[in-house]
Structures are given as C-alpha cells and as structure tokens.
C-alpha cells in the first residue's frame, strides 16, 4: 500500500482561493473603490476638492450631528442594556426568560432599518398612539415646539431601540462572567455590597462595557435605514449625505462626493476601532 | 442580614425588566394598534384580511415580489456562508493555523466598513457583475455575504472552539478517513450548531437589509415595504410586524437548539 | 505572621436546620469545634457539608437552630462583619487586582494603613511561599498558586475561623497533597480554628483532627480519623471512609459467615439472616489455604500492591498486600481474613 498524499499543501492552498477571490471582489475592491473615488474628480484626475467638500458647513454639520446622535444613543443604550444584563444574572441560561430576551434582542438589534421608522410613526407620529393618548389624557402635546420626529432628534428613540438590544447581546457574556465567588470573597473579607460593586464588579466589567459602548457607537454611526425612512427633508446626517451624493452626483458641481464622505466615515470608524484595540490591550494586563 | 451575591433582588430584576420591557414593547403595540385602525375611532381587521384578497393582488404584487426576493437572497447568502466561509475556516484551522489571525481580521472588517460606505464602491462592481451573471436579484447575495461575515464567522468560530477540530480530524485521518469524509462525517456534525446559528443570523440580517438594496435600486422586502408605505402604510406596518415575528421565531428556535447542547458543568 | 499560641475561637452548631424550597439541606446539625481544632466535613455532593460551612460564613441564612462563636449567637452578624477567612473551590481571586492587592483587600476593608497593609500582606504571601509573586495577576498563576494566594488573603486579617470550601478539588493530585499538608502546617502554626469541606476521604483523614461524615443534611458520625476508619458506625461511613469489598454472607449470633469464614461484626446487635459484609482490602490476605480465588488484575501502587480477584461464585474483591508478592493474572490463590470486625451494607 502506498501512502496517498491527499490534500497536499498545494491543493490546500487552492482551497483558499474561492473565499479569497470572493473577499477581494466584494469587500476589498468596493472598499478601495469607495475610498478611492473620493480622491479623484469626474475626469479621473487626482483632486482634493472632494475632501475639502467635507468641510462645507452642511457636511460638517452632518458629521457633528451624527457624532452626537451616535454618542448619546450609545451611552444611553449601553446603560439600559447593561441594566437588563444585570437583571438577568441568576436566571437560568437556558430558561425561557433568557432565551426569550436574547432572541428578541437579536431580532431588534438586527432589524432596525425601515421597520423602526414605521413603529415610531405609529407610536409618536402626529397621529401616533402615544401622541394622541398624551394629548387626550393630559392635554400634553409632544410636538408643541414643532414636529421633531422627522429630524435628527427624532432619531434618538428609534436608534435607542436597536442600541439597547445590541448592548444586551454584546454585554451579556461579560456580565455572566462575573463570578459569585468574588462577591462572596469580598463579603467574607469585610466588604459591603457597595464595596463589591465599586471595587470589583465595575472595574472588572469596565473594559467590556467600554468595548460594547464603542461597538454601539459604531453601530449608530453606520446605521442608514431608519434615517432614510424617517427623515423627510435634507440630509442631516452623513449616511443621508452619501445617499444624496449617490443619487445626484453632479448637483454640487462635484462628482465623487460620496467617496469623500466614505473616507470621512471610515476615518471615524478606524479611530473607533483603534480606541477599541487600545482599550483591549490595556485591559489585557489582567485579562487572558 | 444583608444578602451576598451578584444577583439582583427579585423586585429589582422585575422592575428593570418591567420598565425597559414596557418601553420596548410600546412601538410594537403601536404598530399592532395602527394596523387595526379603521374609520376614526374604530378598529378593523380589514387591513390584515385585505392582504390575501385577490382584488388587491395587483396592488401588493411588488410587495410579495420583495418578500420573495428577500427569501431567495437569504437562501443564497446562507449557501455562501456554509459552502464558502465554513470550508475556508476549517481549512485554515487544519492546514494554515498561521493564517487564523488574518482570516479573523478579514471577516471582522465589515464591522468597520459600514454598508453605506461599501455601497459606494459596490455600484461599479455590480456593473461588472450584471454583465457576467445578468442583473437578476440573487447576485445581491454576494454583497450580503460580506455584510453577514462578522456574525457568521463568530458563530462558526464559537462552535469550532468548543470542539478540538484539529484532534478530531487527526483522529479520523488516523482511522483511515479521507479529507472529504473528515469534513462531512466528522467536522460538520460537530460544528453543525454553529453553522445553524450562522445561517439563522444571516437570514435575519438579509431580511432586514435595506441600505445596499435601496442604493443599488434592487427590490427586496425592506425597499418594497418602504415603497408601499407611501400608498398603504397599514399593509407596510403589517409586513413589518410579520417580518419581526418571523425573525423572532427563527432566533427562538436557534436559542432553544443552543440550550439543549450538553454543557461541561463543574459544580 | 509569627507562630501564635492556640487562641482560636470555639464554634458551635446547635440543631442547625436549613430548608430550601422542597429540599432540606441541613437537618438538625450539632457540631462543637474546639478552639484551634481542625474539623473536616466529609460527604458526597448534596449532603449539606457546603451549606453548613456557608451558614457559618454567613453566606446562607439558617432556617432554625443557632450557630455560636465563643458562645455568642452570630445570627445577627452579617457576613462582612463575621470575621471569617474563607478559601473557595476556585476562581475566587479578583482578576483585575495583583496578588498583593488581593491579599491587601481584607486589610483595606478594616482600614489598615497603607504601610502596615503592605507589610502584613507581604508576610502572608511569604507564609504561603509566594513572596515574590506579589505583582502578578491571578491568570498568571497556576491553580495551586492561586489557592495559596486565596489562603494568604483569607488569613492575613487574622480571622476567627478559617473556612475551606473544597479548596483542593480543582488541583492536580500532586499539588493537592502538597498544599493540603501546607494548609495543615500553617493551621497548626497559627492555631486557628478551621472547618474544611471535602468529598475526598483521604484528604479529610490526612489533615483533620476530627472528621464529620455527613449524609442527607445530618452528621452521620464524627470522630478522629482512626476511629472513623476502624469503627465506622454505619455502612455508609464504612463505605465512604475507605475502599470496601462487598461480600455476601449470613449473619448469626453477632458474626457473619462469609464463604465459610466467620467474621465479627462492628455492630453485633443485628438480626440473623442474609447480609453483605464490607471488608477492607487490607483485611484480606493471601494464604496457603483458605477461600480459593482467581487473579484478575494486579497493580503496583508504590509501597504496596492491589490485586483484584474473583471468587468461585463470581464475587470480585480487592486484596491489598506487600510488593514482595506479585501474583500472575489467571493464577489461583487462596484468601484469608485478618478477622477485623466488619460493617454490614444496608
């Protein structure tokens, strides 16, 4: 019997090609194209015009608004999500409560987009359930100062609606990693419940919490569907600027503006990811 | 005597879950309420029954096409994940462990590159794609495969980490199995749960995808729902609810499937 | 920390009961631990031994009865003021603190000044042989080292009682023995009253002054290791405290007839009839004549050898003997009994 050299290294390498080709074609090429077009004008000549276009007041404003919207919903979502994770401590991991909440979180975190716009129009639109109920019952008009649902402030609640579940999904493993022994050890050594959380619970959770927070920020920052369906006028946040640029390439007298916006977004995302990995390596001192 | 432990009191637990749960339930309740609205002050099931009414067939044709397209896209995306990503992950784990970190890096890139950025560069790529494959809807799954990459990778990776696939395959090889047998009869059954999870997540992501379809002018569930909401917001809401319910059911199933897996407990 | 005279605390359990919904974990436990004494709670999982220890720590609230420290009831004293030093099974070190910070934690809680805190923590680490590892984090230590740190952390505050909740069960056999002996050495040195929970009989017998065997929420028997081993009060204890052969026989008049050999009973007040005797491997010998048996396997255990044989009726039993004899597998041998009193299986 001769040894069959099946699966030699060459054949194995060949096995990597379909995926590599796929990733190159549909991830690398589009990313490079998206970023690259920002550096060229309509005639294919290198230009910085598109990038300087990022400094236009309306564009700049859309970055600023998106940043605070992302920051606000990330912080609030992280806190609310962490509270849910905390409240699930001590419940059975395979019980109906946990499976139900994690399934619901999975759906709501992924399912943002267009549907969220409908949900919030049905709830707090002008004819919305809550709007009308508040008006009838308390004579309180949430739109006294103007209808804000279709502008940037109107995005806060819908964004929170996918941020909270995302936090639950990403933070639950860290929260479950808190060992009851730590609380018991702290107590037998003389620590109160407050001491435990202050000196052990929060510090241990901090890196994961901040990591999740950054993920939430990135999530809001790159979200498009909800805003596209909800915001009716103008392009108050960057993804809507991208849409405007894609739909009407030449309106600003500048082609490839979408590419420049893409560069702007990627810069923010890369900074976020750098912050994330810096955070990870700092925490690694005591994490495995 | 004070309580010791990290668990919340029952009161605290139900207060948190109750308040946040109620707030989270409100928009969905509002959607249900909205879908039942009839003449002012009245509720009716007409919007629900109207969906299947043959009279409205023309009106809702686009919507059903969108649903069909999304389901087709989900199937193709799941195929991409299981027939391309999974074998690659296995191959790298077994033969090129040094590439492990690179594969992970590549698979997680789509978190950093938002769909809205990707779509800017996808437009010219699809110009080429439609010349090769034609402009039928399923080609969009190539792009969706990329957007689900981080989720799918993590799900499969978790399953692969739970079993030592290197040892498993060495054991199978030493018993005389060929590579194909190793893959299909030894490895796949062991990481099946991860593949299932990846498939379900991929399905959920595809059904919820709007950005790429919308900006590439393709028709899927989300774009057609948005389109019809301009003329018939009720049916749009109903479809949103149904889609939510469908995805929830999918994830509950995966949750339960995950729950029955044997755990190594040490207590 | 210098050696001190035994000034330990007296611990008393009086009719302590702990009722969980649908399950009684402790069912009237009475236990008196003398100052400076080392008592092991031994039993299978679910017997209530850990609940007893946690009740003393204040981590569980007892349903009935009382627990006294030096004569005073501790019911009203919360965990964090009960002054117990506790070592957990595993993973109890705070992961984000260095070894030194972990050990200092209890002193910090007692508002000990920074300088003295540092000195005392270093001394405690020195005592467990980890003086140079102060700057490390838990995950950089081996399991055995982690438990040493946990021990130092529990002892540095000079607690009234040292509570050990299966501290060795997650460790390798060799480290387990080493650390077990070291715990005993330190305990004797400090003269601290110690309660040690374990399911490993060898461990319990090796280190404790007295061992309490628990079953279903009750203390089945308590006594010095020798007592327990030689005079088990029940089949449960006999079974749990050592490896036993089960030999069917017939009881008559305070003795049991096993394959034609009469063995005295530990508890002779027993009605006549069929029963199963529990005979220790070291109470069976090879002899020139006696009960015939066939050798199945034999294993070398260092100082001695253990051989499994089968009797004519198929009953298998273990014989423990010196290494000078090495019976061949399949050989026919003859067995005799030392005649030590035996317990009967239930």
mmCIF file of N, CA, C and O in Angstrom, chain A residues 179 181-192 195 199-200 203-204 284-288, chain C residues 54 59 79-80 84 86 88 90-97 105-106 108-110 137 139 153:
data_model
loop_
_atom_site.group_PDB
_atom_site.id
_atom_site.type_symbol
_atom_site.label_atom_id
_atom_site.label_comp_id
_atom_site.label_asym_id
_atom_site.label_seq_id
_atom_site.Cartn_x
_atom_site.Cartn_y
_atom_site.Cartn_z
ATOM 1 N N UNK A 179 -18.103 36.307 38.647
ATOM 2 C CA UNK A 179 -18.219 35.102 39.454
ATOM 3 C C UNK A 179 -18.852 35.424 40.808
ATOM 4 O O UNK A 179 -18.409 36.339 41.491
ATOM 5 N N UNK A 181 -18.382 33.944 43.389
ATOM 6 C CA UNK A 181 -17.345 33.807 44.424
ATOM 7 C C UNK A 181 -16.697 35.147 44.761
ATOM 8 O O UNK A 181 -16.260 35.361 45.882
ATOM 9 N N UNK A 182 -16.602 36.029 43.748
ATOM 10 C CA UNK A 182 -15.960 37.312 44.017
ATOM 11 C C UNK A 182 -16.763 38.107 45.035
ATOM 12 O O UNK A 182 -16.211 38.723 45.934
ATOM 13 N N UNK A 183 -18.073 38.090 44.859
ATOM 14 C CA UNK A 183 -18.921 38.808 45.807
ATOM 15 C C UNK A 183 -18.809 38.165 47.186
ATOM 16 O O UNK A 183 -18.744 38.852 48.211
ATOM 17 N N UNK A 184 -18.770 36.842 47.209
ATOM 18 C CA UNK A 184 -18.699 36.157 48.496
ATOM 19 C C UNK A 184 -17.347 36.357 49.159
ATOM 20 O O UNK A 184 -17.268 36.573 50.370
ATOM 21 N N UNK A 185 -16.298 36.311 48.344
ATOM 22 C CA UNK A 185 -14.969 36.549 48.897
ATOM 23 C C UNK A 185 -14.893 37.965 49.455
ATOM 24 O O UNK A 185 -14.418 38.188 50.573
ATOM 25 N N UNK A 186 -15.397 38.917 48.679
ATOM 26 C CA UNK A 186 -15.391 40.305 49.133
ATOM 27 C C UNK A 186 -16.147 40.436 50.447
ATOM 28 O O UNK A 186 -15.697 41.109 51.374
ATOM 29 N N UNK A 187 -17.277 39.758 50.549
ATOM 30 C CA UNK A 187 -18.089 39.857 51.766
ATOM 31 C C UNK A 187 -17.373 39.229 52.960
ATOM 32 O O UNK A 187 -17.312 39.825 54.037
ATOM 33 N N UNK A 188 -16.798 38.035 52.773
ATOM 34 C CA UNK A 188 -16.143 37.411 53.919
ATOM 35 C C UNK A 188 -14.913 38.207 54.347
ATOM 36 O O UNK A 188 -14.493 38.139 55.488
ATOM 37 N N UNK A 189 -14.353 38.988 53.415
ATOM 38 C CA UNK A 189 -13.191 39.803 53.773
ATOM 39 C C UNK A 189 -13.606 41.135 54.390
ATOM 40 O O UNK A 189 -12.769 41.966 54.691
ATOM 41 N N UNK A 190 -14.910 41.352 54.513
ATOM 42 C CA UNK A 190 -15.374 42.543 55.204
ATOM 43 C C UNK A 190 -16.006 43.584 54.310
ATOM 44 O O UNK A 190 -16.349 44.668 54.761
ATOM 45 N N UNK A 191 -16.141 43.284 52.989
ATOM 46 C CA UNK A 191 -16.709 44.278 52.081
ATOM 47 C C UNK A 191 -18.230 44.265 52.078
ATOM 48 O O UNK A 191 -18.839 43.206 52.169
ATOM 49 N N UNK A 192 -18.826 45.439 51.953
ATOM 50 C CA UNK A 192 -20.282 45.512 51.811
ATOM 51 C C UNK A 192 -20.644 45.309 50.341
ATOM 52 O O UNK A 192 -19.763 45.205 49.497
ATOM 53 N N UNK A 195 -19.217 48.055 48.304
ATOM 54 C CA UNK A 195 -17.775 47.873 48.123
ATOM 55 C C UNK A 195 -17.516 46.895 46.994
ATOM 56 O O UNK A 195 -16.673 47.109 46.131
ATOM 57 N N UNK A 199 -15.410 48.272 43.953
ATOM 58 C CA UNK A 199 -14.012 47.863 43.867
ATOM 59 C C UNK A 199 -13.787 46.656 42.970
ATOM 60 O O UNK A 199 -12.686 46.431 42.494
ATOM 61 N N UNK A 200 -14.820 45.839 42.771
ATOM 62 C CA UNK A 200 -14.627 44.615 41.991
ATOM 63 C C UNK A 200 -15.547 44.556 40.768
ATOM 64 O O UNK A 200 -15.086 44.470 39.642
ATOM 65 N N UNK A 203 -14.960 47.638 38.122
ATOM 66 C CA UNK A 203 -13.645 47.570 37.478
ATOM 67 C C UNK A 203 -13.484 46.348 36.568
ATOM 68 O O UNK A 203 -12.875 46.450 35.503
ATOM 69 N N UNK A 204 -14.038 45.208 36.998
ATOM 70 C CA UNK A 204 -13.898 44.004 36.180
ATOM 71 C C UNK A 204 -14.694 44.134 34.883
ATOM 72 O O UNK A 204 -14.256 43.722 33.815
ATOM 73 N N UNK A 284 -5.755 43.901 28.903
ATOM 74 C CA UNK A 284 -5.135 42.587 28.796
ATOM 75 C C UNK A 284 -4.154 42.308 29.919
ATOM 76 O O UNK A 284 -3.832 41.172 30.197
ATOM 77 N N UNK A 285 -3.647 43.368 30.531
ATOM 78 C CA UNK A 285 -2.747 43.175 31.657
ATOM 79 C C UNK A 285 -3.315 42.155 32.635
ATOM 80 O O UNK A 285 -2.618 41.346 33.195
ATOM 81 N N UNK A 286 -4.610 42.231 32.867
ATOM 82 C CA UNK A 286 -5.192 41.290 33.826
ATOM 83 C C UNK A 286 -6.177 40.324 33.192
ATOM 84 O O UNK A 286 -6.658 39.412 33.843
ATOM 85 N N UNK A 287 -6.434 40.512 31.874
ATOM 86 C CA UNK A 287 -7.330 39.543 31.226
ATOM 87 C C UNK A 287 -6.485 38.528 30.485
ATOM 88 O O UNK A 287 -5.345 38.789 30.164
ATOM 89 N N UNK A 288 -7.092 37.407 30.183
ATOM 90 C CA UNK A 288 -6.285 36.422 29.463
ATOM 91 C C UNK A 288 -6.343 36.665 27.974
ATOM 92 O O UNK A 288 -7.103 37.378 27.477
ATOM 93 N N UNK C 54 -21.130 27.374 54.623
ATOM 94 C CA UNK C 54 -21.605 28.692 54.188
ATOM 95 C C UNK C 54 -22.508 29.336 55.226
ATOM 96 O O UNK C 54 -22.582 30.555 55.317
ATOM 97 N N UNK C 59 -23.022 33.215 54.583
ATOM 98 C CA UNK C 59 -23.447 33.305 53.186
ATOM 99 C C UNK C 59 -24.805 32.655 52.972
ATOM 100 O O UNK C 59 -25.446 32.854 51.953
ATOM 101 N N UNK C 79 -22.301 38.759 56.996
ATOM 102 C CA UNK C 79 -21.059 38.146 56.506
ATOM 103 C C UNK C 79 -19.865 39.047 56.694
ATOM 104 O O UNK C 79 -18.812 38.604 57.166
ATOM 105 N N UNK C 80 -20.016 40.299 56.249
ATOM 106 C CA UNK C 80 -18.838 41.142 56.198
ATOM 107 C C UNK C 80 -18.352 41.576 57.584
ATOM 108 O O UNK C 80 -17.308 42.179 57.703
ATOM 109 N N UNK C 84 -14.638 35.911 59.189
ATOM 110 C CA UNK C 84 -14.260 34.554 58.798
ATOM 111 C C UNK C 84 -13.248 34.676 57.655
ATOM 112 O O UNK C 84 -13.369 35.570 56.817
ATOM 113 N N UNK C 86 -12.158 32.847 54.326
ATOM 114 C CA UNK C 86 -12.712 31.757 53.531
ATOM 115 C C UNK C 86 -11.889 31.526 52.260
ATOM 116 O O UNK C 86 -11.507 32.459 51.574
ATOM 117 N N UNK C 88 -12.246 29.537 48.646
ATOM 118 C CA UNK C 88 -13.260 28.906 47.813
ATOM 119 C C UNK C 88 -12.639 27.819 46.945
ATOM 120 O O UNK C 88 -11.420 27.696 46.850
ATOM 121 N N UNK C 90 -12.498 27.556 43.660
ATOM 122 C CA UNK C 90 -11.634 28.097 42.601
ATOM 123 C C UNK C 90 -12.131 29.466 42.179
ATOM 124 O O UNK C 90 -13.214 29.896 42.576
ATOM 125 N N UNK C 91 -11.335 30.120 41.359
ATOM 126 C CA UNK C 91 -11.703 31.397 40.723
ATOM 127 C C UNK C 91 -12.128 32.480 41.701
ATOM 128 O O UNK C 91 -12.954 33.297 41.357
ATOM 129 N N UNK C 92 -11.611 32.478 42.892
ATOM 130 C CA UNK C 92 -12.124 33.495 43.809
ATOM 131 C C UNK C 92 -11.219 34.721 43.876
ATOM 132 O O UNK C 92 -11.586 35.718 44.453
ATOM 133 N N UNK C 93 -10.040 34.657 43.250
ATOM 134 C CA UNK C 93 -9.174 35.840 43.268
ATOM 135 C C UNK C 93 -9.777 36.916 42.365
ATOM 136 O O UNK C 93 -10.300 36.615 41.304
ATOM 137 N N UNK C 94 -9.669 38.163 42.808
ATOM 138 C CA UNK C 94 -10.184 39.263 41.993
ATOM 139 C C UNK C 94 -9.244 39.429 40.800
ATOM 140 O O UNK C 94 -8.057 39.700 40.979
ATOM 141 N N UNK C 95 -9.770 39.282 39.568
ATOM 142 C CA UNK C 95 -8.882 39.159 38.411
ATOM 143 C C UNK C 95 -8.156 40.453 38.048
ATOM 144 O O UNK C 95 -7.110 40.414 37.431
ATOM 145 N N UNK C 96 -8.732 41.588 38.419
ATOM 146 C CA UNK C 96 -8.140 42.858 37.992
ATOM 147 C C UNK C 96 -7.153 43.396 39.014
ATOM 148 O O UNK C 96 -6.607 44.474 38.850
ATOM 149 N N UNK C 97 -6.967 42.683 40.128
ATOM 150 C CA UNK C 97 -6.026 43.137 41.141
ATOM 151 C C UNK C 97 -4.802 42.225 41.123
ATOM 152 O O UNK C 97 -4.908 41.033 40.827
ATOM 153 N N UNK C 105 -6.803 43.289 50.315
ATOM 154 C CA UNK C 105 -8.216 43.708 50.276
ATOM 155 C C UNK C 105 -8.894 43.706 51.643
ATOM 156 O O UNK C 105 -9.524 44.681 52.052
ATOM 157 N N UNK C 106 -8.749 42.589 52.356
ATOM 158 C CA UNK C 106 -9.395 42.478 53.662
ATOM 159 C C UNK C 106 -8.875 43.510 54.647
ATOM 160 O O UNK C 106 -9.624 44.042 55.481
ATOM 161 N N UNK C 108 -7.661 46.432 53.788
ATOM 162 C CA UNK C 108 -8.228 47.707 53.334
ATOM 163 C C UNK C 108 -9.628 47.891 53.908
ATOM 164 O O UNK C 108 -9.989 48.976 54.365
ATOM 165 N N UNK C 109 -10.403 46.797 53.895
ATOM 166 C CA UNK C 109 -11.757 46.855 54.443
ATOM 167 C C UNK C 109 -11.729 47.174 55.936
ATOM 168 O O UNK C 109 -12.663 47.746 56.477
ATOM 169 N N UNK C 110 -10.635 46.785 56.590
ATOM 170 C CA UNK C 110 -10.520 47.045 58.026
ATOM 171 C C UNK C 110 -9.772 48.332 58.293
ATOM 172 O O UNK C 110 -9.337 48.584 59.416
ATOM 173 N N UNK C 137 -0.861 38.873 38.248
ATOM 174 C CA UNK C 137 -2.316 38.762 38.267
ATOM 175 C C UNK C 137 -2.702 37.297 38.362
ATOM 176 O O UNK C 137 -1.910 36.407 38.025
ATOM 177 N N UNK C 139 -4.417 35.268 36.643
ATOM 178 C CA UNK C 139 -4.340 34.366 35.495
ATOM 179 C C UNK C 139 -2.909 33.992 35.146
ATOM 180 O O UNK C 139 -2.672 33.112 34.327
ATOM 181 N N UNK C 153 -4.853 35.485 51.525
ATOM 182 C CA UNK C 153 -5.857 36.541 51.603
ATOM 183 C C UNK C 153 -6.836 36.280 52.743
ATOM 184 O O UNK C 153 -7.274 37.192 53.430
#
